[in-house]
Coordinates of C-alpha atoms in Angstrom, one line a residue:
M95 CA 18.5 0.7 -55.3
I96 CA 14.8 0.8 -55.2
D97 CA 14.7 1.1 -58.9
L98 CA 17.0 -2.1 -59.1
F99 CA 14.9 -4.1 -56.7
N100 CA 11.5 -3.0 -58.6
R101 CA 13.3 -3.9 -61.7
Y102 CA 15.0 -7.6 -60.6
G103 CA 12.7 -8.3 -57.7
E104 CA 10.8 -10.9 -59.4
Q105 CA 14.3 -12.6 -60.3
F106 CA 15.8 -12.0 -56.6
M107 CA 12.7 -13.8 -54.9
Q108 CA 13.2 -16.7 -57.5
L109 CA 16.9 -17.1 -56.6
M110 CA 15.9 -16.9 -53.1
L111 CA 13.4 -19.7 -53.5
V112 CA 16.0 -21.9 -55.3
A113 CA 18.2 -21.4 -52.8
L114 CA 15.9 -22.5 -50.0
L115 CA 15.1 -25.4 -52.1
I116 CA 18.5 -26.6 -52.5
L117 CA 19.5 -25.8 -49.0
T118 CA 16.3 -27.9 -47.9
V119 CA 17.3 -30.8 -50.2
L120 CA 20.8 -30.7 -48.8
V121 CA 19.6 -30.8 -45.3
L122 CA 17.4 -33.8 -46.1
I123 CA 20.0 -35.5 -47.8
I124 CA 22.5 -34.9 -44.8
A125 CA 19.8 -36.4 -42.4
F126 CA 19.1 -39.4 -44.6
V127 CA 22.7 -40.2 -45.0
R128 CA 23.1 -39.7 -41.3
R129 CA 20.4 -41.8 -40.2
W130 CA 21.6 -44.5 -42.6
Q131 CA 25.0 -44.2 -41.1
L132 CA 23.7 -44.6 -37.9
R133 CA 21.5 -47.6 -38.8
N134 CA 24.3 -49.2 -40.3
E135 CA 26.5 -48.6 -37.4
E136 CA 23.9 -50.2 -35.0
L137 CA 23.6 -53.1 -37.3
Y138 CA 27.4 -53.5 -37.3
R139 CA 27.7 -53.2 -33.8
K140 CA 24.9 -55.4 -33.1
N141 CA 26.7 -58.2 -35.5
K142 CA 30.1 -57.5 -34.3
S143 CA 28.9 -58.0 -30.4
E144 CA 27.5 -61.2 -31.4
E145 CA 30.6 -62.3 -33.4
I146 CA 33.1 -60.9 -30.6
S147 CA 31.1 -62.4 -27.8
R148 CA 31.0 -66.0 -29.5
D149 CA 34.9 -65.9 -30.0
V150 CA 35.7 -64.6 -26.6
I151 CA 33.6 -67.5 -25.0
R152 CA 35.5 -69.7 -27.4
Y153 CA 39.0 -68.4 -26.4
V154 CA 38.3 -68.6 -22.5
S155 CA 37.4 -72.3 -23.2
G156 CA 40.5 -72.9 -25.1
E157 CA 39.2 -73.5 -28.6
I158 CA 40.9 -70.6 -30.1
E159 CA 43.9 -68.7 -29.1
I160 CA 44.4 -64.8 -28.4
N161 CA 45.7 -64.3 -32.1
D162 CA 42.1 -65.5 -33.5
V163 CA 40.3 -63.1 -31.5
E164 CA 42.5 -60.3 -32.8
K165 CA 41.8 -61.2 -36.1
I166 CA 38.2 -60.0 -36.0
L167 CA 38.9 -56.7 -34.4
K168 CA 39.1 -54.4 -37.4
R169 CA 38.2 -51.0 -36.0
Q170 CA 39.1 -49.2 -33.0
N171 CA 35.6 -49.4 -31.5
D172 CA 35.6 -53.2 -31.8
Y173 CA 38.1 -53.1 -29.0
I174 CA 35.6 -51.0 -26.7
I175 CA 33.1 -53.8 -27.6
L176 CA 35.9 -56.5 -26.5
L177 CA 36.3 -54.8 -23.5
E178 CA 32.3 -54.8 -22.6
Q179 CA 31.9 -58.3 -23.4
V180 CA 35.3 -58.9 -21.0
R181 CA 33.2 -56.8 -18.1
L182 CA 30.0 -59.0 -18.9
L183 CA 31.8 -62.4 -18.3
D184 CA 34.5 -61.0 -15.5
K185 CA 32.2 -61.8 -12.5
S186 CA 31.0 -65.0 -13.8
L187 CA 34.4 -66.9 -14.7
E188 CA 36.9 -68.3 -12.2
G189 CA 40.3 -70.2 -12.5
K190 CA 42.1 -70.7 -15.8
E191 CA 39.0 -69.3 -17.7
N192 CA 39.2 -66.1 -15.8
E193 CA 42.9 -65.6 -16.2
R194 CA 42.6 -66.3 -20.0
L195 CA 39.8 -63.7 -20.0
Q196 CA 42.2 -61.0 -18.4
G197 CA 44.6 -61.9 -20.8
L198 CA 42.4 -60.1 -23.5
M199 CA 43.0 -56.9 -21.4
N200 CA 46.8 -57.2 -22.3
L201 CA 46.0 -56.9 -26.2
D202 CA 48.5 -54.0 -27.3
K203 CA 45.6 -51.6 -28.6
I204 CA 43.5 -51.9 -25.5
R205 CA 46.6 -51.1 -23.4
K206 CA 47.6 -48.1 -25.5
H207 CA 44.2 -46.6 -25.4
F208 CA 44.0 -46.7 -21.6
E209 CA 47.7 -45.4 -21.2
K210 CA 46.7 -42.6 -23.4
R211 CA 43.8 -41.8 -21.1
F212 CA 45.8 -42.2 -18.0
D213 CA 48.0 -39.3 -19.3
S214 CA 45.0 -36.9 -20.5
G215 CA 44.6 -35.1 -17.3
D216 CA 40.8 -35.6 -17.6
P217 CA 39.6 -37.0 -14.3
I218 CA 36.9 -39.4 -15.9
L219 CA 39.2 -40.7 -18.7
Q220 CA 41.9 -41.1 -15.9
A221 CA 39.3 -43.1 -13.5
K222 CA 38.4 -45.5 -16.6
A223 CA 42.1 -46.0 -17.1
C224 CA 42.7 -46.8 -13.4
L225 CA 39.9 -49.4 -13.4
Y226 CA 41.6 -50.9 -16.2
F227 CA 44.7 -51.0 -14.2
A228 CA 43.0 -52.8 -11.5
K229 CA 42.2 -55.6 -13.8
K230 CA 45.5 -56.3 -15.0
A231 CA 47.9 -58.8 -13.8
E232 CA 50.7 -56.3 -13.5
I233 CA 51.4 -52.5 -14.4
P234 CA 54.4 -50.3 -15.1
V235 CA 56.3 -49.7 -11.5
P236 CA 56.1 -45.5 -12.2
Y237 CA 52.3 -45.9 -12.3
I238 CA 52.3 -46.7 -8.8
A239 CA 53.4 -43.3 -7.3
R240 CA 51.1 -41.7 -9.9
L241 CA 48.1 -43.7 -8.4
V242 CA 49.0 -42.7 -5.1
D243 CA 49.0 -39.1 -5.9
L244 CA 45.5 -39.6 -7.8
S245 CA 43.9 -41.4 -4.8
A246 CA 44.2 -37.8 -3.3
N247 CA 41.9 -36.3 -6.2
K248 CA 38.9 -34.4 -5.3
N249 CA 37.1 -36.2 -7.9
P250 CA 35.2 -39.1 -6.2
L251 CA 35.4 -41.5 -9.5
L252 CA 39.2 -40.8 -9.7
S253 CA 40.0 -41.1 -6.1
Y254 CA 38.0 -44.6 -5.6
A255 CA 39.6 -45.8 -9.2
A256 CA 42.9 -45.1 -8.3
T257 CA 42.7 -46.6 -4.9
S258 CA 41.2 -49.6 -6.4
A259 CA 44.1 -50.1 -8.7
L260 CA 46.4 -49.8 -5.7
M261 CA 44.7 -52.4 -3.9
A262 CA 45.7 -54.8 -6.8
H263 CA 49.2 -53.6 -7.6
G264 CA 50.4 -51.4 -4.8
G265 CA 52.6 -52.4 -1.6
M266 CA 51.0 -51.9 2.0
K267 CA 52.4 -48.6 2.3
H268 CA 51.0 -47.5 -0.9
K269 CA 47.6 -48.7 0.1
S270 CA 47.5 -47.2 3.5
I271 CA 48.2 -43.8 2.0
A272 CA 45.6 -44.4 -0.5
I273 CA 43.1 -45.5 1.9
K274 CA 43.6 -42.6 4.1
N275 CA 43.2 -40.2 1.1
V276 CA 40.0 -41.8 0.3
L277 CA 38.5 -41.9 3.7
K278 CA 39.2 -38.2 3.9
N279 CA 37.4 -37.5 0.7
Q280 CA 33.9 -37.1 1.9
R281 CA 32.7 -37.0 -2.0
V282 CA 33.5 -40.6 -2.3
S283 CA 30.3 -42.7 -1.2
E284 CA 30.2 -45.0 1.9
M285 CA 29.6 -47.9 -0.3
A286 CA 32.6 -47.1 -2.3
V287 CA 34.7 -46.9 0.7
S288 CA 33.3 -50.0 2.1
D289 CA 33.9 -51.7 -1.0
L290 CA 37.7 -50.4 -1.2
L291 CA 38.2 -51.6 2.4
V292 CA 36.7 -54.9 1.5
Q293 CA 39.1 -55.0 -1.5
L294 CA 42.3 -54.2 0.9
T295 CA 41.5 -57.3 2.8
K296 CA 40.8 -60.0 0.2
Y297 CA 44.4 -61.0 -0.3
G298 CA 44.6 -63.7 2.4
N299 CA 45.4 -64.0 5.9
E300 CA 49.2 -63.1 5.6
H301 CA 48.5 -59.5 5.7
R302 CA 45.7 -59.5 8.3
D303 CA 48.2 -58.3 11.0
E304 CA 49.2 -55.3 8.9
E305 CA 45.6 -54.6 7.9
A306 CA 44.4 -54.5 11.6
F307 CA 47.5 -52.3 12.4
L308 CA 46.1 -49.9 9.7
F309 CA 42.5 -49.8 11.0
M310 CA 43.3 -49.3 14.4
S311 CA 45.7 -46.4 13.7
L312 CA 43.2 -45.0 11.2
I313 CA 40.7 -44.9 14.5
D314 CA 43.4 -43.9 16.7
D315 CA 44.8 -40.9 14.7
K316 CA 41.0 -39.2 15.1
E317 CA 41.7 -37.4 11.7
L318 CA 38.4 -38.9 10.0
E319 CA 34.9 -37.8 10.2
P320 CA 32.6 -39.9 12.2
N321 CA 30.9 -41.6 9.3
R322 CA 34.3 -42.9 8.0
T323 CA 35.4 -44.1 11.5
A324 CA 32.1 -45.8 11.7
I325 CA 32.9 -47.7 8.6
I326 CA 36.2 -48.8 9.8
I327 CA 34.8 -50.2 13.2
R328 CA 32.1 -52.3 11.2
I329 CA 34.8 -53.7 9.0
L330 CA 36.5 -55.0 12.0
H331 CA 33.8 -56.7 13.2
E332 CA 32.2 -57.9 9.9
L333 CA 35.4 -59.5 8.9
E334 CA 36.4 -60.8 12.3
Y335 CA 39.7 -59.1 13.2
H336 CA 39.7 -60.8 16.4
S337 CA 42.9 -59.3 17.4
T338 CA 41.4 -55.8 17.6
V339 CA 39.1 -56.6 20.2
D340 CA 41.1 -55.3 22.9
F341 CA 41.7 -52.1 21.2
L342 CA 37.9 -51.7 20.5
L343 CA 37.1 -52.0 24.1
N344 CA 39.9 -49.7 25.2
Y345 CA 38.7 -47.3 22.3
Y346 CA 35.2 -47.7 23.7
D347 CA 36.2 -46.9 27.6
K348 CA 37.8 -43.5 26.5
L349 CA 34.7 -42.3 24.8
D350 CA 32.4 -39.7 26.3
L351 CA 29.3 -41.6 25.7
N352 CA 27.1 -38.3 26.1
K353 CA 29.0 -36.6 23.3
T354 CA 30.0 -39.2 20.9
E355 CA 28.3 -39.4 17.1
P356 CA 25.5 -41.9 17.1
E357 CA 27.1 -43.5 14.2
I358 CA 30.3 -44.3 16.0
L359 CA 28.2 -45.3 19.2
K360 CA 26.0 -47.7 17.1
A361 CA 29.0 -49.2 15.2
I362 CA 31.1 -49.8 18.5
L363 CA 28.2 -51.6 20.2
D364 CA 27.7 -53.9 17.1
A365 CA 31.4 -54.8 17.0
L366 CA 31.6 -55.3 21.0
S367 CA 28.4 -57.4 20.9
K368 CA 29.4 -59.4 18.3
F369 CA 32.9 -60.1 19.5
G370 CA 31.1 -61.1 23.1
R371 CA 32.5 -58.4 25.4
E372 CA 30.4 -58.5 28.4
E373 CA 31.8 -55.3 29.8
I374 CA 29.4 -53.1 27.8
I375 CA 26.2 -54.8 29.1
D376 CA 25.5 -52.6 32.0
D377 CA 26.0 -49.4 29.9
I378 CA 23.5 -51.1 27.4
H379 CA 20.9 -51.5 30.0
Q380 CA 21.2 -48.2 31.7
K381 CA 22.2 -45.8 29.0
F382 CA 21.7 -46.9 25.5
T383 CA 18.4 -48.4 25.7
R384 CA 17.1 -45.1 26.9
S385 CA 19.1 -43.0 24.5
K386 CA 17.2 -40.1 22.9
E387 CA 18.7 -41.4 19.6
P388 CA 16.6 -44.1 18.0
V389 CA 19.4 -45.4 16.0
I390 CA 21.3 -46.4 19.4
R391 CA 18.2 -47.7 20.9
E392 CA 18.1 -50.1 17.7
A393 CA 21.6 -51.0 18.2
A394 CA 21.2 -51.6 22.1
A395 CA 18.3 -53.9 21.4
K396 CA 20.3 -55.6 18.8
S397 CA 23.3 -56.2 21.1
L398 CA 21.2 -57.6 23.9
G399 CA 20.2 -60.5 21.5
F400 CA 24.0 -61.5 21.2
F401 CA 24.3 -61.8 25.1
R402 CA 20.8 -63.3 26.0
K403 CA 21.3 -62.4 29.9
K404 CA 18.3 -63.1 32.0
E405 CA 18.4 -59.3 33.2
S406 CA 18.0 -58.1 29.8
F407 CA 14.7 -60.1 28.9
P408 CA 12.4 -57.6 30.8
I409 CA 14.3 -54.3 29.3
L410 CA 13.6 -56.0 25.7
Q411 CA 10.1 -56.6 26.6
T412 CA 9.6 -52.9 27.5
M413 CA 11.4 -51.7 24.2
L414 CA 8.4 -53.7 22.3
N415 CA 6.5 -50.5 22.9
D416 CA 9.2 -48.2 21.7
L417 CA 7.9 -45.4 19.5
D418 CA 10.5 -46.3 16.6
Y419 CA 9.9 -49.4 14.6
M420 CA 13.1 -50.5 14.2
V421 CA 13.8 -50.3 17.9
R422 CA 10.7 -52.6 18.4
F423 CA 11.7 -54.9 15.6
E424 CA 15.4 -55.5 16.8
A425 CA 13.9 -56.0 20.7
A426 CA 11.4 -58.5 19.0
R427 CA 14.3 -60.2 17.2
S428 CA 16.7 -60.2 20.2
L429 CA 13.7 -61.9 22.3
S430 CA 13.3 -64.6 19.9
Q431 CA 17.0 -65.5 20.4
Y432 CA 16.1 -66.8 23.7
G433 CA 15.4 -70.4 23.5
N434 CA 12.0 -70.6 25.6
V435 CA 10.5 -67.6 23.8
D436 CA 7.6 -67.9 21.5
L437 CA 6.8 -64.3 20.2
K438 CA 3.4 -65.4 19.1
T439 CA 2.3 -65.7 22.6
I440 CA 3.6 -62.0 23.7
S441 CA 1.3 -59.0 23.6
P442 CA 3.0 -55.7 24.0
P443 CA 0.4 -53.4 25.8
G444 CA 1.5 -50.5 23.7
L445 CA 0.7 -52.2 20.3
S446 CA -2.4 -53.4 18.8
D447 CA -3.0 -57.2 18.0
K448 CA -2.4 -56.4 14.0
E449 CA 0.5 -54.4 14.8
W450 CA 2.4 -57.1 17.0
N451 CA 1.2 -60.0 14.8
D452 CA 2.7 -58.1 11.6
L453 CA 6.0 -57.4 13.5
A454 CA 6.5 -60.7 14.7
G455 CA 5.7 -62.4 11.5
E456 CA 8.5 -60.3 9.8
V457 CA 11.0 -61.4 12.8
L458 CA 9.9 -65.0 12.3
A459 CA 9.9 -65.0 8.4
E460 CA 13.4 -63.6 8.5
S461 CA 14.6 -66.2 11.1
E462 CA 13.3 -69.0 9.0
S463 CA 15.0 -67.3 5.9
H464 CA 18.4 -67.4 7.6
Q465 CA 17.8 -71.0 8.5
N466 CA 17.0 -72.1 5.2
N467 CA 20.1 -70.1 3.7

């Protein structure tokens, strides 16, 4: 073996060098071709996006028909570009233009693309399909039951997307189950939960009694975590479900104020104050303004601004010296609600002139901003 290597070693090394050279050239050629392909793909996508965008705008304005749009869709990726253009225009169009835009979502290739994803078993792909269904005017009836099941999925995106689709297509029974499922899923963000609750309520006044009953039953069941209960209470007063006021007051009366979680207390204080229930004023004066929780003191200060009672005035003045900035801010804002109060003339003993001037300036700036809007 050693003799063979000694005899042919030079030729072997030459062969190795040639092989390495060929391999290097191949790698360079492949890299060059790949880069060329990527550049061409980027150029194609840029040009195709401009072409599709132009024709989508022409289509929604009625200049061309849906068949004319389909003619420029040559590749599968062109349909993905079309979807991107639809999403970009979705929130900026209304009326007939928006209806025509949604018609593009029903193109056969797009529908089949998302139906395949819906059956994939991959939570992310299924979530994208659900969000597509949420935009459609109608979906196959068998999908409803599957969406209800998916609303209980542990994946937060899929749970949210399935519930969103049900808000558009499900009956109240299906919506109720889905909302309860998503509320129990702590991996779904509070912002996403709030968005779904708003989606539930956007279909007019004819379902408000059913919605109110659902929200009250969810609170009454006591199966939800405190942060979720607080979200529902906030929705009730933010969307002005006046039929729930007595329920909220009764719920409040049953609370152990010493053991109830701060987020629930804050939500119920905000709700009952906005609804003008003066039954809680004594508790605000005697308990909540002295709470060890800054968030409760903040809610108490804000609440007193709704009622503007004479006996609340000195309490709010005292709260201007609170250690927590937001408590001081809400106290100042509530004081500004009294018609004869000029914040510039107040000088809280616990604050320097600069601290008070900065705080009062923010309150007044916010007030002016609201007046201008």
